[in-house]
Short mmCIF file of C-alpha atoms in Angstrom, two decimals:
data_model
loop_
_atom_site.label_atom_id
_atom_site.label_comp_id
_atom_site.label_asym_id
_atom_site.label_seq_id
_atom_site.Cartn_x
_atom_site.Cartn_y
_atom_site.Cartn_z
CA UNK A 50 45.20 101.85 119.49
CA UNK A 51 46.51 101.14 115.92
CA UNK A 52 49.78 99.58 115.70
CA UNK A 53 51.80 100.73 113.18
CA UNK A 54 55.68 100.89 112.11
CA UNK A 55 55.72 104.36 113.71
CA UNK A 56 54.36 103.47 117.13
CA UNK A 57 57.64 100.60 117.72
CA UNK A 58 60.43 101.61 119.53
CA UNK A 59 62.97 103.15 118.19
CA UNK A 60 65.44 100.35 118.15
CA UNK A 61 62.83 98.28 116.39
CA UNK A 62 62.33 100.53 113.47
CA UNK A 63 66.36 100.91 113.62
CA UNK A 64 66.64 97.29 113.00
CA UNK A 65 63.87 97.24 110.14
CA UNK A 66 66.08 100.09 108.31
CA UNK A 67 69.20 97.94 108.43
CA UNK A 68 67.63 95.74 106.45
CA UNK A 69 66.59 98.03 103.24
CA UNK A 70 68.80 98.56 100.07
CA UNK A 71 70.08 101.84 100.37
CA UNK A 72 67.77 103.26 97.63
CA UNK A 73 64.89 102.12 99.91
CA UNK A 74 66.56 103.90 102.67
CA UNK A 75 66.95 106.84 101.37
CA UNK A 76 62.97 106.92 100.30
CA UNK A 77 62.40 105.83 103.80
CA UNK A 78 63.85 108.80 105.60
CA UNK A 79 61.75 111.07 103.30
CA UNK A 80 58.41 109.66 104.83
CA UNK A 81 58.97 111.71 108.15
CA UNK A 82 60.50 113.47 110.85
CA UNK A 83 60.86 110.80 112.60
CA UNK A 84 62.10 108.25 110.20
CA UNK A 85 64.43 111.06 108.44
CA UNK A 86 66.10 111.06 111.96
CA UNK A 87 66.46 107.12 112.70
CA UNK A 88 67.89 107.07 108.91
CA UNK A 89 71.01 109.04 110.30
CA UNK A 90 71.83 106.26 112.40
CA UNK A 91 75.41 105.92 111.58
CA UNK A 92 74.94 101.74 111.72
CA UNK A 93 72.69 102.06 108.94
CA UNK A 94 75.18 104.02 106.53
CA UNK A 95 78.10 101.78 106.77
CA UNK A 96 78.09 100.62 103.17
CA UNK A 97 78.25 104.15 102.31
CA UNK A 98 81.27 104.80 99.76
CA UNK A 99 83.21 108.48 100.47
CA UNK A 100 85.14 109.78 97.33
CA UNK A 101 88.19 111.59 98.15
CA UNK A 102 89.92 113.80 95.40
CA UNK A 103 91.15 116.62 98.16
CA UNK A 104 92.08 116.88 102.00
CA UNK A 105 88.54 118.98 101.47
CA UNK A 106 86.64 116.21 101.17
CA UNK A 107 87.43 114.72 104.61
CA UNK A 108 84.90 116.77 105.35
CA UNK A 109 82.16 114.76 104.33
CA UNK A 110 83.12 112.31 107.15
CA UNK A 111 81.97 114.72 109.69
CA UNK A 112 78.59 114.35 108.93
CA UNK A 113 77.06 111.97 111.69
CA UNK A 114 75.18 109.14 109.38
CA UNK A 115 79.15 108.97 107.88
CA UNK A 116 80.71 108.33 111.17
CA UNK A 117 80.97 104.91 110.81
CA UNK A 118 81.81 104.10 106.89
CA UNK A 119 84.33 101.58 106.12
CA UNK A 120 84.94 102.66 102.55
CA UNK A 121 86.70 105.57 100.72
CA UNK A 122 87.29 106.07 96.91
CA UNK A 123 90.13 107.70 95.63
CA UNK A 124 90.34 109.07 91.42
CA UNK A 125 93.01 106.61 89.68
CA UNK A 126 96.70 109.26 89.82
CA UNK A 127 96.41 109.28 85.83
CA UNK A 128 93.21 110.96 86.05
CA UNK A 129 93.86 114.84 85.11
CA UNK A 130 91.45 115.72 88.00
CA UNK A 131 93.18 113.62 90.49
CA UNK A 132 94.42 116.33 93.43
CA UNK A 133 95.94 113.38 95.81
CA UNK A 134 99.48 113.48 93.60
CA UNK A 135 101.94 115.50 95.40
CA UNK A 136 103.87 113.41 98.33
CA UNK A 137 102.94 115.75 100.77
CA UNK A 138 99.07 115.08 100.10
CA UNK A 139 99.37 111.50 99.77
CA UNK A 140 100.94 112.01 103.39
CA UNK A 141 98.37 114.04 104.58
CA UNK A 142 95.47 111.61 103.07
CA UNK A 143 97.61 108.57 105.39
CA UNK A 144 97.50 110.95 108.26
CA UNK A 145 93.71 111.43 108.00
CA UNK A 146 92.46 107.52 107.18
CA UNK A 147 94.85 106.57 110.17
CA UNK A 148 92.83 108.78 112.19
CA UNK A 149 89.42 107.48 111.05
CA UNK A 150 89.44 104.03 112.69
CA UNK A 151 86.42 102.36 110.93
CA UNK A 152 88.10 102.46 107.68
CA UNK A 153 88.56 98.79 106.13
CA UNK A 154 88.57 99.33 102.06
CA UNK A 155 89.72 102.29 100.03
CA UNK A 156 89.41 102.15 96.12
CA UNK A 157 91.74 103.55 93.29
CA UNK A 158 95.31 103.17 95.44
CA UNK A 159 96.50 100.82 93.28
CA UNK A 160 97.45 103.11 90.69
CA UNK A 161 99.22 105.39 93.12
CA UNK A 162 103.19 105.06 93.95
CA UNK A 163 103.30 105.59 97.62
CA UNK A 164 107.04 104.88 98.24
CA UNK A 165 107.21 108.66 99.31
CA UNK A 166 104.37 107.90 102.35
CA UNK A 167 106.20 107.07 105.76
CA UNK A 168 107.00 103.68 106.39
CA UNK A 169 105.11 102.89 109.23
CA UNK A 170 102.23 105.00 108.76
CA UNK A 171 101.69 103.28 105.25
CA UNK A 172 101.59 99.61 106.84
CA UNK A 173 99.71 100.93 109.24
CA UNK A 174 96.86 102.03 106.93
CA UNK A 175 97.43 98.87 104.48
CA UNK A 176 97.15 96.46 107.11
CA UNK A 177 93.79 97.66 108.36
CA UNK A 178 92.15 97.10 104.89
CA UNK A 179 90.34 94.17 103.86
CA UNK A 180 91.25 94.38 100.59
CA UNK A 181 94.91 95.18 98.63
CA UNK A 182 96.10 95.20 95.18
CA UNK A 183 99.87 95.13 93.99
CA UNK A 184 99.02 95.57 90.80
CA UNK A 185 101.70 98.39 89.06
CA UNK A 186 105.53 98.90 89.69
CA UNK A 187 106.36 101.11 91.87
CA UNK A 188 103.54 101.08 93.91
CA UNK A 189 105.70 100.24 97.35
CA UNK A 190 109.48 100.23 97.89
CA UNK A 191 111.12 96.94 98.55
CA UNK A 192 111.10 97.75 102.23
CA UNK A 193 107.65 98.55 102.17
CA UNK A 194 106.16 95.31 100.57
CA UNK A 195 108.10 93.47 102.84
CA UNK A 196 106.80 94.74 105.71
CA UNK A 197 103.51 94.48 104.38
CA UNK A 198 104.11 90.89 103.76
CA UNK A 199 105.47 89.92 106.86
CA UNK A 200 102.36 91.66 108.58
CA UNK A 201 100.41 89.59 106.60
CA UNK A 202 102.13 86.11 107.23
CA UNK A 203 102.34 87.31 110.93
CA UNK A 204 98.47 87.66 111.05
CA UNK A 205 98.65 91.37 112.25
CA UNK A 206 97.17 92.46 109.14
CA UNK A 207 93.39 92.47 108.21
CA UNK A 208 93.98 91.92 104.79
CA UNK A 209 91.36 89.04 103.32
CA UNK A 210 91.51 89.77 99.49
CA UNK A 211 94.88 90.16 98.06
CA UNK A 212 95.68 90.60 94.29
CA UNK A 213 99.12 90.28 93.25
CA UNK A 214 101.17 91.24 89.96
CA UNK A 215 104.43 88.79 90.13
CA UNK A 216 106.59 91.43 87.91
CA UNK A 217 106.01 94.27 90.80
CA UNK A 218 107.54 91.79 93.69
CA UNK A 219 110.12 89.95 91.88
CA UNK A 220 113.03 91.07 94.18
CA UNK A 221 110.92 88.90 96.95
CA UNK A 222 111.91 85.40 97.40
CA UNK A 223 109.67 83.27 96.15
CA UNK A 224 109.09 81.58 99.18
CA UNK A 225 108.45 84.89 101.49
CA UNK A 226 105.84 85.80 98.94
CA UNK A 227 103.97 82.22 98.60
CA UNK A 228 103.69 82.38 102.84
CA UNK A 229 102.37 85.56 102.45
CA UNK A 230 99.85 85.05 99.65
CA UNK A 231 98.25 81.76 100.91
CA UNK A 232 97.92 83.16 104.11
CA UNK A 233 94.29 85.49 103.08
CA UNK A 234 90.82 84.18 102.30
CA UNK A 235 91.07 85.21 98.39
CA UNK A 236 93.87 85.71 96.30
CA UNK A 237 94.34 86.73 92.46
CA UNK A 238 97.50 86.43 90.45
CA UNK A 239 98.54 88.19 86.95
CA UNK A 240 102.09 87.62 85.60
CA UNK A 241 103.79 85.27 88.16
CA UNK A 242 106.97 83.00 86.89
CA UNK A 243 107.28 79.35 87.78
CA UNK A 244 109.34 80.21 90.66
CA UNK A 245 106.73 81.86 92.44
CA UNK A 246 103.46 79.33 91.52
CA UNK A 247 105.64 76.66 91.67
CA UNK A 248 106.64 78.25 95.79
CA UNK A 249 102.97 78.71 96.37
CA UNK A 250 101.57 75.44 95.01
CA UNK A 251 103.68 73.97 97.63
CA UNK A 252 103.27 75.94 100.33
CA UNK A 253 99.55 75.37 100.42
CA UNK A 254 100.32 71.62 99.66
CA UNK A 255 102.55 71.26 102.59
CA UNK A 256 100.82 73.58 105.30
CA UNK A 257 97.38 74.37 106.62
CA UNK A 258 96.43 77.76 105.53
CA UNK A 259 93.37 80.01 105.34
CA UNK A 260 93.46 80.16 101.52
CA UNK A 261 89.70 79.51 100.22
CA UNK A 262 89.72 81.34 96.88
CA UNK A 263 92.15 81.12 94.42
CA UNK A 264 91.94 83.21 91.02
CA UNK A 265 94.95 82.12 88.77
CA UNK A 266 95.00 85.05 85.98
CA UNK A 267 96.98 85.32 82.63
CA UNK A 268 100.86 84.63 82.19
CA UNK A 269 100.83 82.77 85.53
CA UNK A 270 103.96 80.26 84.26
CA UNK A 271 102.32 76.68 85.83
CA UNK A 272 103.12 74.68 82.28
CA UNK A 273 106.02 73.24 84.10
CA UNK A 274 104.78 72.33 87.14
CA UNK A 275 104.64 69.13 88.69
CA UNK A 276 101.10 67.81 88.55
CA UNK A 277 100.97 65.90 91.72
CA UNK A 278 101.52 69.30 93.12
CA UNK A 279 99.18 71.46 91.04
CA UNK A 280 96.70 68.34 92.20
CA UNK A 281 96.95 68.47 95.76
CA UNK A 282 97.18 72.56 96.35
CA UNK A 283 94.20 73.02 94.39
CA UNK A 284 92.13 70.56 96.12
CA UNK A 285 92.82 72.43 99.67
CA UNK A 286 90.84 75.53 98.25
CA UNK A 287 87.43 76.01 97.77
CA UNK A 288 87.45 77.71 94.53
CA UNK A 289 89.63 77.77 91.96
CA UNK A 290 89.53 80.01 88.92
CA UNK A 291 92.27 79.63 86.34
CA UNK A 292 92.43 81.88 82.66
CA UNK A 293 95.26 81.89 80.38
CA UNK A 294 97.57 80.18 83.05
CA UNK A 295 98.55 77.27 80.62
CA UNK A 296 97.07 74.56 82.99
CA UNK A 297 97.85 71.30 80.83
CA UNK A 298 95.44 68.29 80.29
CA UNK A 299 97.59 66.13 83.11
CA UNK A 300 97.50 68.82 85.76
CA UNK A 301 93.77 69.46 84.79
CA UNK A 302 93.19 65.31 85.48
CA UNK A 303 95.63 65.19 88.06
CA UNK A 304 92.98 67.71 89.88
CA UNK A 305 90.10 65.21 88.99
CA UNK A 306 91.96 62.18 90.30
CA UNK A 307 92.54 64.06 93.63
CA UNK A 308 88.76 65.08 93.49
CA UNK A 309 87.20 61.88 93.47
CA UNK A 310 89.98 60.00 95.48
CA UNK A 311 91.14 62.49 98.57
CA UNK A 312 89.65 64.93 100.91
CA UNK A 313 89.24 67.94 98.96
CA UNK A 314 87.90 70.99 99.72
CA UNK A 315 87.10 71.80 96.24
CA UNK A 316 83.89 73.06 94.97
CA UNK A 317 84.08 74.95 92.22
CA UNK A 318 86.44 74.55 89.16
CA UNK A 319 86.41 76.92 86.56
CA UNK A 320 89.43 76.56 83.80
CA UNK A 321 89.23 78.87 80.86
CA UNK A 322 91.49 78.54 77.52
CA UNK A 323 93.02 75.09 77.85
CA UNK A 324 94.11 76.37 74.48
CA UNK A 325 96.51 74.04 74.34
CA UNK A 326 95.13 71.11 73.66
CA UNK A 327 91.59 72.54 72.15
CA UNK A 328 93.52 73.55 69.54
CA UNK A 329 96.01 70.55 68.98
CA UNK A 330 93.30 68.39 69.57
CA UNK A 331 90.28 69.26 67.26
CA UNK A 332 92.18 71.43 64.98
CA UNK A 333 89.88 74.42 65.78
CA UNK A 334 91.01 77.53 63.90
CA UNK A 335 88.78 79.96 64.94
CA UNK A 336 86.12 80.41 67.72
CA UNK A 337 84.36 83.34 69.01
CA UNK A 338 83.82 84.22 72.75
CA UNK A 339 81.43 81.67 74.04
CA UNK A 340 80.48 79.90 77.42
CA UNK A 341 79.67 76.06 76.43
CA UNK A 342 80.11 74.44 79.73
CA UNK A 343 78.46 71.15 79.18
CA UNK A 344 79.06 71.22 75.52
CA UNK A 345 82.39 71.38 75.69
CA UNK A 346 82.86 68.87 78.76
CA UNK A 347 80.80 66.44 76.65
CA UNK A 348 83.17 67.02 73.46
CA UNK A 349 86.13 66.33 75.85
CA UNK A 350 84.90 63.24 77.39
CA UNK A 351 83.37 61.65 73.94
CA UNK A 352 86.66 62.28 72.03
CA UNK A 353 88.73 60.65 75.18
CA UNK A 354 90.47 64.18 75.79
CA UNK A 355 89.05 64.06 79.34
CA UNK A 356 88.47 60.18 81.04
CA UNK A 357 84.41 60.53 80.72
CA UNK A 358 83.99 58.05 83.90
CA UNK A 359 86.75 60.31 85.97
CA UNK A 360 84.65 63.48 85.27
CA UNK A 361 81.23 62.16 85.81
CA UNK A 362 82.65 61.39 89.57
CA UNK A 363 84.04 64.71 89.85
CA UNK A 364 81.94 66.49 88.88
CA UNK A 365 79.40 64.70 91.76
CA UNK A 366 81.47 67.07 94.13
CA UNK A 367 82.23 70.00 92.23
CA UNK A 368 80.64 72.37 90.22
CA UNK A 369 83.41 71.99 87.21
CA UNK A 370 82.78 75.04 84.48
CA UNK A 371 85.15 74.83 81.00
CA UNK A 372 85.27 78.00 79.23
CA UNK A 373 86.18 79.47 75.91
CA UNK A 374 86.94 83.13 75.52
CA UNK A 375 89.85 83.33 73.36
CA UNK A 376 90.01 83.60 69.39
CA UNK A 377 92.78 81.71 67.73
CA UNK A 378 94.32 82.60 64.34
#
């Protein structure tokens, strides 16, 4: 008797599937009756994105391969084709993902203001995701985001990937929202005062938290920060990505230092536009958009910008990247 992928069990060929690109399988369920009908296997489908524009399109979920997806997509509410705009469907869309218990990620909210969605049905859909952007103003009511919050610093939200926009949570104190944002796996930051680093930088200084991923984005206000603090927060997390933040050369060495002498967890550093002292430093007028990593760490450490014996130890433990990507006038 030949053996062949067609003579295994089913749970066999079930398991092969899961491990094809969806492309390949899709071209697998083609081949056959039989391998058309282990392809429906919901488990195989459940990176599978649904996009929602209507209550219509809810539909789609009934379809048994879909019983089991995890994400939806939803138009951006600036998009003239968006249908999801009205309060009463943005309630209705709630109702339905509350009902549909494998779903962890849904794309496009951000640009939606859902003050007008009930309370506790809201924080009971946000809290399931694994992923949630507070991005634009307005997007939740005062009550809302801190409810939110105080799910996730209670741990009774699912929420591993947070991006936050300081300017939409600036009634918060900055302590409430520094427990809350060090308290996920990865976290992203655009337009956050002093206050509110300075809260943070602390809070993961002082206290053990889950934080492994920190992405510090532009007009994050750290110029003023106390290094030794800046030092030690950053060396709790495993990767750090800082762009138009300001960082200065001290809190940039201060990191270094705590590399090579501490415990860190660091292991990956990547600081783009420390325009500060590029500039000041080697008069540089103009430069284009350009990656020179080890260039530009050489440059650094030959011109005594950088201590060249402090970053060759460092850089033993982490992978340390310095970028360009501004042009200065």
């Amino acid at each position: 008797m030949s053996c062949t992928i067609s003579n295994q069990p089913v749970e066999i060929i079930t398991r092969i599937f899961g491990y094809l690109p969806p492309r390949g399988l899709k071209s697998a369920m083609l081949v056959c009756r039989l391998w058309k009908d282990i392809g429906e296997d919901p488990k195989l489908w459940t990176w599978a994105v649904v996009t929602v524009n209507s209550m219509c399109d809810f539909d789609k979920l009934d379809i048994y391969r879909l019983k089991l997806v995890q994400s939806l997509k939803v138009l951006p509410s600036f998009n003239p084709d968006c249908n999801l705009k009205h309060p009463s469907d943005l309630m209705e869309f709630f109702k339905a993902v509350e009902a549909i218990s494998t779903i962890k990620r849904i794309d496009g909210l951000k640009t939606y203001n859902l003050q007008s969605v009930e309370t506790s049905l809201l924080i009971s859909v946000l809290s399931r995701l694994s992923e949630l952007k507070l991005t634009y103003d307005g997007n939740l009511s005062q009550e809302q985001l801190h409810l939110i919050f105080t799910a996730i610093i209670e741990k009774k939200a699912q929420v591993k990937e947070l991006t936050i926009a300081g300017n939409t949570i600036s009634k918060l104190s900055s302590s409430f929202f520094a427990s809350a944002a060090s308290n996920v796996d990865k976290l992203k930051l655009l337009f956050c005062n002093e206050n509110q680093m300075k809260a943070l930088f602390k809070e993961i200084s002082e206290n053990k938290k889950p934080l492994k991923q920190l992405d510090i984005s532009w007009s994050c206000n750290c110029w003023y920060i106390d290094k030794d603090i800046i030092g030690t927060a950053l060396n709790r997390v495993e990767e750090v990505f800082t762009s138009g933040s300001w960082l200065k050369l001290e809190q940039f060495t201060e990191i270094l230092i705590k590399v090579v002498e501490g415990e860190s967890r660091l292991k990956r550093l990547v600081v783009e536009d420390l325009l500060q002292f590029i500039v000041n430093t080697f008069e540089i007028e103009h430069f284009a958009t350009i990656n020179v990593n080890n260039d530009l760490i050489a440059l650094f450490a030959n011109n005594n910008v950088i201590n060249k014996e402090l970053l060759r130890q460092a850089q033993k433990k982490v992978d340390i990247e310095l970028l360009l990507k501004r042009r200065v006038s």
